[in-house]
Short mmCIF file of N, CA and C in Angstrom, two decimals:
data_model
loop_
_atom_site.label_atom_id
_atom_site.label_comp_id
_atom_site.label_asym_id
_atom_site.label_seq_id
_atom_site.Cartn_x
_atom_site.Cartn_y
_atom_site.Cartn_z
N UNK A 242 65.18 109.20 48.33
CA UNK A 242 64.21 108.66 49.25
C UNK A 242 64.81 107.43 49.93
N UNK A 243 64.59 107.33 51.22
CA UNK A 243 65.11 106.19 51.99
C UNK A 243 64.35 104.92 51.66
N UNK A 244 65.03 103.83 51.70
CA UNK A 244 64.42 102.52 51.49
C UNK A 244 63.75 102.03 52.77
N UNK A 245 64.35 102.38 53.91
CA UNK A 245 63.84 101.88 55.19
C UNK A 245 64.13 102.90 56.29
N UNK A 246 63.59 102.66 57.46
CA UNK A 246 63.95 103.45 58.64
C UNK A 246 64.37 102.50 59.74
N UNK A 247 65.26 102.96 60.58
CA UNK A 247 65.79 102.12 61.65
C UNK A 247 64.69 101.83 62.66
N UNK A 248 64.47 100.56 62.94
CA UNK A 248 63.46 100.17 63.91
C UNK A 248 64.03 100.06 65.31
N UNK A 249 64.98 99.15 65.50
CA UNK A 249 65.55 98.92 66.82
C UNK A 249 66.97 98.39 66.66
N UNK A 250 67.83 98.74 67.58
CA UNK A 250 69.17 98.17 67.66
C UNK A 250 69.09 97.00 68.63
N UNK A 251 69.60 95.84 68.23
CA UNK A 251 69.52 94.63 69.04
C UNK A 251 70.92 94.21 69.45
N UNK A 252 71.12 94.00 70.74
CA UNK A 252 72.40 93.54 71.26
C UNK A 252 72.28 92.08 71.66
N UNK A 253 73.13 91.23 71.09
CA UNK A 253 73.22 89.84 71.53
C UNK A 253 73.91 89.82 72.89
N UNK A 254 73.49 88.90 73.74
CA UNK A 254 74.08 88.84 75.09
C UNK A 254 73.68 87.52 75.75
N UNK A 255 74.33 87.18 76.85
CA UNK A 255 73.97 85.93 77.53
C UNK A 255 72.69 86.06 78.37
N UNK A 256 72.42 87.25 78.93
CA UNK A 256 71.27 87.44 79.82
C UNK A 256 70.53 88.74 79.44
N UNK A 257 69.52 88.64 78.57
CA UNK A 257 68.85 89.85 78.08
C UNK A 257 68.28 90.75 79.17
N UNK A 258 67.66 90.18 80.17
CA UNK A 258 67.04 91.03 81.21
C UNK A 258 68.11 91.78 82.00
N UNK A 259 69.22 91.13 82.31
CA UNK A 259 70.30 91.79 83.05
C UNK A 259 70.85 92.97 82.26
N UNK A 260 71.07 92.78 80.97
CA UNK A 260 71.61 93.86 80.15
C UNK A 260 70.58 94.96 79.93
N UNK A 261 69.32 94.60 79.76
CA UNK A 261 68.27 95.62 79.63
C UNK A 261 68.18 96.46 80.90
N UNK A 262 68.27 95.82 82.05
CA UNK A 262 68.23 96.57 83.32
C UNK A 262 69.42 97.51 83.43
N UNK A 263 70.61 97.07 82.99
CA UNK A 263 71.79 97.94 83.01
C UNK A 263 71.53 99.19 82.18
N UNK A 264 71.10 99.01 80.92
CA UNK A 264 70.88 100.16 80.05
C UNK A 264 69.71 101.01 80.50
N UNK A 265 68.72 100.43 81.16
CA UNK A 265 67.63 101.23 81.73
C UNK A 265 68.18 102.14 82.83
N UNK A 266 69.14 101.63 83.60
CA UNK A 266 69.78 102.46 84.62
C UNK A 266 70.60 103.58 84.02
N UNK A 267 71.18 103.36 82.85
CA UNK A 267 72.00 104.37 82.18
C UNK A 267 71.14 105.36 81.41
N UNK A 268 70.16 104.86 80.66
CA UNK A 268 69.42 105.69 79.71
C UNK A 268 67.99 106.04 80.15
N UNK A 269 67.50 105.39 81.21
CA UNK A 269 66.10 105.56 81.58
C UNK A 269 65.23 104.63 80.75
N UNK A 270 63.94 104.84 80.80
CA UNK A 270 63.03 104.03 80.00
C UNK A 270 62.45 102.87 80.78
N UNK A 271 61.69 102.05 80.08
CA UNK A 271 61.03 100.92 80.72
C UNK A 271 61.41 99.62 80.02
N UNK A 272 61.66 98.61 80.83
CA UNK A 272 62.05 97.28 80.34
C UNK A 272 60.78 96.46 80.17
N UNK A 273 60.65 95.83 78.99
CA UNK A 273 59.48 95.01 78.69
C UNK A 273 59.93 93.65 78.19
N UNK A 274 59.34 92.61 78.75
CA UNK A 274 59.60 91.26 78.28
C UNK A 274 60.52 90.49 79.21
N UNK A 275 60.58 89.21 78.96
CA UNK A 275 61.42 88.27 79.70
C UNK A 275 61.93 87.23 78.72
N UNK A 276 62.84 86.41 79.16
CA UNK A 276 63.29 85.30 78.34
C UNK A 276 64.34 85.69 77.33
N UNK A 277 64.21 85.18 76.11
CA UNK A 277 65.24 85.34 75.09
C UNK A 277 65.24 86.69 74.39
N UNK A 278 64.20 87.50 74.58
CA UNK A 278 64.11 88.82 73.94
C UNK A 278 63.52 89.80 74.93
N UNK A 279 64.24 90.89 75.19
CA UNK A 279 63.77 91.93 76.11
C UNK A 279 63.95 93.27 75.42
N UNK A 280 62.93 94.14 75.53
CA UNK A 280 62.97 95.47 74.95
C UNK A 280 63.18 96.52 76.02
N UNK A 281 63.91 97.56 75.67
CA UNK A 281 64.03 98.75 76.50
C UNK A 281 63.43 99.89 75.70
N UNK A 282 62.28 100.39 76.14
CA UNK A 282 61.61 101.52 75.49
C UNK A 282 62.17 102.79 76.12
N UNK A 283 62.85 103.58 75.32
CA UNK A 283 63.54 104.77 75.81
C UNK A 283 62.64 106.00 75.72
N UNK A 284 62.90 106.99 76.58
CA UNK A 284 62.19 108.26 76.45
C UNK A 284 62.44 108.82 75.04
N UNK A 285 61.43 109.35 74.42
CA UNK A 285 61.58 109.89 73.08
C UNK A 285 61.21 108.91 71.99
N UNK A 286 60.85 107.67 72.37
CA UNK A 286 60.36 106.71 71.39
C UNK A 286 61.37 105.73 70.82
N UNK A 287 62.65 105.91 71.10
CA UNK A 287 63.65 104.95 70.61
C UNK A 287 63.58 103.66 71.43
N UNK A 288 64.17 102.60 70.90
CA UNK A 288 64.21 101.33 71.62
C UNK A 288 65.57 100.67 71.43
N UNK A 289 65.95 99.92 72.43
CA UNK A 289 67.05 98.97 72.34
C UNK A 289 66.45 97.61 72.67
N UNK A 290 66.93 96.58 72.04
CA UNK A 290 66.46 95.23 72.36
C UNK A 290 67.67 94.36 72.69
N UNK A 291 67.41 93.33 73.46
CA UNK A 291 68.46 92.45 73.94
C UNK A 291 68.02 91.02 73.67
N UNK A 292 68.86 90.27 72.96
CA UNK A 292 68.52 88.93 72.50
C UNK A 292 69.51 87.92 73.07
N UNK A 293 68.99 86.84 73.63
CA UNK A 293 69.85 85.78 74.13
C UNK A 293 70.62 85.16 72.98
N UNK A 294 71.91 85.00 73.19
CA UNK A 294 72.78 84.41 72.17
C UNK A 294 73.62 83.32 72.82
N UNK A 295 73.19 82.06 72.68
CA UNK A 295 73.99 80.98 73.25
C UNK A 295 75.41 81.01 72.68
N UNK A 296 76.37 80.86 73.54
CA UNK A 296 77.77 80.90 73.09
C UNK A 296 78.28 82.30 72.83
N UNK A 297 77.58 83.31 73.32
CA UNK A 297 78.00 84.70 73.11
C UNK A 297 79.45 84.90 73.55
N UNK A 298 80.23 85.55 72.71
CA UNK A 298 81.61 85.92 73.03
C UNK A 298 81.70 87.43 72.89
N UNK A 299 82.04 88.13 73.96
CA UNK A 299 82.10 89.59 73.87
C UNK A 299 83.22 90.05 72.94
N UNK A 300 83.04 91.23 72.35
CA UNK A 300 84.09 91.77 71.49
C UNK A 300 85.34 92.10 72.31
N UNK A 301 86.46 92.19 71.62
CA UNK A 301 87.71 92.59 72.26
C UNK A 301 88.02 94.01 71.84
N UNK A 302 88.35 94.85 72.81
CA UNK A 302 88.65 96.25 72.52
C UNK A 302 89.85 96.69 73.32
N UNK A 303 90.73 97.44 72.82
CA UNK A 303 90.99 97.55 71.38
C UNK A 303 91.82 96.36 70.96
N UNK A 304 91.51 95.81 69.85
CA UNK A 304 92.25 94.66 69.34
C UNK A 304 92.19 94.70 67.82
N UNK A 305 93.26 95.17 67.18
CA UNK A 305 93.23 95.30 65.73
C UNK A 305 93.00 93.97 65.00
N UNK A 306 93.30 92.85 65.65
CA UNK A 306 93.10 91.56 65.00
C UNK A 306 91.75 90.92 65.33
N UNK A 307 90.90 91.63 66.10
CA UNK A 307 89.56 91.15 66.42
C UNK A 307 88.56 92.27 66.15
N UNK A 308 87.37 91.89 65.78
CA UNK A 308 86.34 92.88 65.50
C UNK A 308 85.79 93.47 66.79
N UNK A 309 85.63 94.77 66.79
CA UNK A 309 84.96 95.46 67.89
C UNK A 309 83.45 95.23 67.79
N UNK A 310 82.96 94.85 66.65
CA UNK A 310 81.55 94.63 66.32
C UNK A 310 80.81 95.95 66.18
N UNK A 311 80.62 96.67 67.24
CA UNK A 311 79.99 97.98 67.21
C UNK A 311 80.18 98.59 68.59
N UNK A 312 79.83 99.86 68.75
CA UNK A 312 79.77 100.43 70.08
C UNK A 312 78.73 101.55 70.09
N UNK A 313 78.23 101.87 71.26
CA UNK A 313 77.28 102.95 71.44
C UNK A 313 78.02 104.17 71.96
N UNK A 314 77.71 105.34 71.40
CA UNK A 314 78.19 106.61 71.94
C UNK A 314 77.02 107.25 72.70
N UNK A 315 77.21 107.46 73.99
CA UNK A 315 76.16 108.02 74.84
C UNK A 315 76.60 109.41 75.29
N UNK A 316 75.84 110.43 74.95
CA UNK A 316 76.21 111.79 75.31
C UNK A 316 75.75 112.11 76.72
N UNK A 317 76.62 112.81 77.45
CA UNK A 317 76.35 113.15 78.85
C UNK A 317 76.82 114.58 79.12
N UNK A 318 76.15 115.28 80.04
CA UNK A 318 76.59 116.64 80.36
C UNK A 318 77.81 116.69 81.28
N UNK A 319 78.05 115.64 82.06
CA UNK A 319 79.14 115.64 83.04
C UNK A 319 79.80 114.26 83.01
N UNK A 320 81.00 114.17 82.43
CA UNK A 320 81.69 112.88 82.30
C UNK A 320 81.97 112.23 83.65
N UNK A 321 82.41 113.01 84.63
CA UNK A 321 82.75 112.43 85.93
C UNK A 321 81.52 111.84 86.62
N UNK A 322 80.41 112.56 86.61
CA UNK A 322 79.18 112.06 87.23
C UNK A 322 78.65 110.83 86.48
N UNK A 323 78.69 110.88 85.14
CA UNK A 323 78.22 109.75 84.35
C UNK A 323 79.10 108.53 84.58
N UNK A 324 80.41 108.74 84.67
CA UNK A 324 81.32 107.63 84.94
C UNK A 324 80.99 106.96 86.26
N UNK A 325 80.79 107.74 87.29
CA UNK A 325 80.43 107.18 88.60
C UNK A 325 79.14 106.37 88.50
N UNK A 326 78.18 106.88 87.74
CA UNK A 326 76.91 106.19 87.59
C UNK A 326 77.01 104.87 86.86
N UNK A 327 77.73 104.85 85.73
CA UNK A 327 77.82 103.58 84.97
C UNK A 327 78.67 102.55 85.71
N UNK A 328 79.69 103.00 86.43
CA UNK A 328 80.50 102.05 87.21
C UNK A 328 79.66 101.43 88.32
N UNK A 329 78.81 102.23 88.96
CA UNK A 329 77.94 101.72 90.02
C UNK A 329 76.94 100.69 89.48
N UNK A 330 76.57 100.83 88.20
CA UNK A 330 75.63 99.90 87.56
C UNK A 330 76.31 98.63 87.05
N UNK A 331 77.64 98.59 87.05
CA UNK A 331 78.34 97.38 86.63
C UNK A 331 79.20 97.52 85.40
N UNK A 332 79.35 98.73 84.85
CA UNK A 332 80.24 98.93 83.70
C UNK A 332 81.69 98.72 84.15
N UNK A 333 82.52 98.35 83.19
CA UNK A 333 83.96 98.20 83.45
C UNK A 333 84.71 99.21 82.59
N UNK A 334 85.67 99.94 83.16
CA UNK A 334 86.42 100.91 82.36
C UNK A 334 87.39 100.23 81.41
N UNK A 335 87.47 100.74 80.19
CA UNK A 335 88.45 100.26 79.21
C UNK A 335 89.51 101.30 78.94
N UNK A 336 89.08 102.54 78.77
CA UNK A 336 90.00 103.60 78.39
C UNK A 336 89.49 104.91 78.98
N UNK A 337 89.89 105.18 80.21
CA UNK A 337 89.42 106.38 80.91
C UNK A 337 90.58 107.23 81.41
N UNK A 338 91.80 106.86 81.02
CA UNK A 338 92.99 107.52 81.56
C UNK A 338 93.15 108.97 81.12
N UNK A 339 92.89 109.26 79.86
CA UNK A 339 93.10 110.61 79.33
C UNK A 339 91.88 111.47 79.63
N UNK A 340 91.95 112.21 80.72
CA UNK A 340 90.82 113.03 81.18
C UNK A 340 90.65 114.30 80.35
N UNK A 341 91.57 114.58 79.44
CA UNK A 341 91.46 115.79 78.63
C UNK A 341 90.59 115.58 77.40
N UNK A 342 90.34 114.32 77.04
CA UNK A 342 89.48 114.01 75.88
C UNK A 342 88.02 114.20 76.26
N UNK A 343 87.21 114.29 75.25
CA UNK A 343 85.77 114.46 75.47
C UNK A 343 85.01 113.15 75.53
N UNK A 344 85.70 112.02 75.72
CA UNK A 344 85.02 110.73 75.81
C UNK A 344 85.83 109.78 76.69
N UNK A 345 85.13 108.75 77.18
CA UNK A 345 85.74 107.66 77.94
C UNK A 345 85.07 106.36 77.51
N UNK A 346 85.82 105.26 77.53
CA UNK A 346 85.34 103.99 76.99
C UNK A 346 85.17 102.97 78.13
N UNK A 347 84.07 102.23 78.05
CA UNK A 347 83.70 101.22 79.06
C UNK A 347 83.15 99.99 78.34
N UNK A 348 82.91 98.93 79.11
CA UNK A 348 82.09 97.83 78.61
C UNK A 348 80.87 97.71 79.50
N UNK A 349 79.78 97.25 78.91
CA UNK A 349 78.59 96.93 79.69
C UNK A 349 78.81 95.57 80.35
N UNK A 350 77.87 95.09 81.17
CA UNK A 350 78.07 93.81 81.85
C UNK A 350 78.26 92.61 80.92
N UNK A 351 77.82 92.69 79.66
CA UNK A 351 78.02 91.58 78.72
C UNK A 351 79.31 91.74 77.92
N UNK A 352 80.00 92.87 78.07
CA UNK A 352 81.27 93.07 77.39
C UNK A 352 81.22 93.93 76.13
N UNK A 353 80.06 94.50 75.79
CA UNK A 353 79.99 95.40 74.64
C UNK A 353 80.62 96.74 75.00
N UNK A 354 81.49 97.27 74.16
CA UNK A 354 82.07 98.59 74.45
C UNK A 354 81.05 99.70 74.22
N UNK A 355 81.15 100.73 75.04
CA UNK A 355 80.37 101.95 74.83
C UNK A 355 81.19 103.12 75.32
N UNK A 356 80.88 104.30 74.77
CA UNK A 356 81.58 105.51 75.15
C UNK A 356 80.64 106.47 75.82
N UNK A 357 81.12 107.12 76.86
CA UNK A 357 80.45 108.30 77.39
C UNK A 357 81.12 109.49 76.72
N UNK A 358 80.33 110.34 76.09
CA UNK A 358 80.84 111.46 75.31
C UNK A 358 80.27 112.77 75.88
N UNK A 359 81.15 113.72 76.14
CA UNK A 359 80.70 115.03 76.62
C UNK A 359 79.88 115.72 75.54
N UNK A 360 78.77 116.29 75.94
CA UNK A 360 77.95 117.01 74.96
C UNK A 360 78.18 118.50 75.06
#
């Protein structure tokens, strides 16, 4: 029997509303709140939250001597179309050179790495 269930994944960042709007553009859903804590309510009932973190330092990827912290894997039906969409929203490419793989790596506007993964 499980001890708990996952409630929400929270991303530290310098500007919660900006990052929530980015992920709303990528994943859909509705952005709720202002200030130091902003929620993104996703279709299907999941949520992401964004918390202001003074002095936030984005992870370094890939850097074996620095922590990646975490990353999100986002499944998409068309890697090329999804790539164009996330770049238009402000993502930065990290590792998109090998087009034969089933994933590509980017950072969101706050510097968190995420992958687009072919489903």
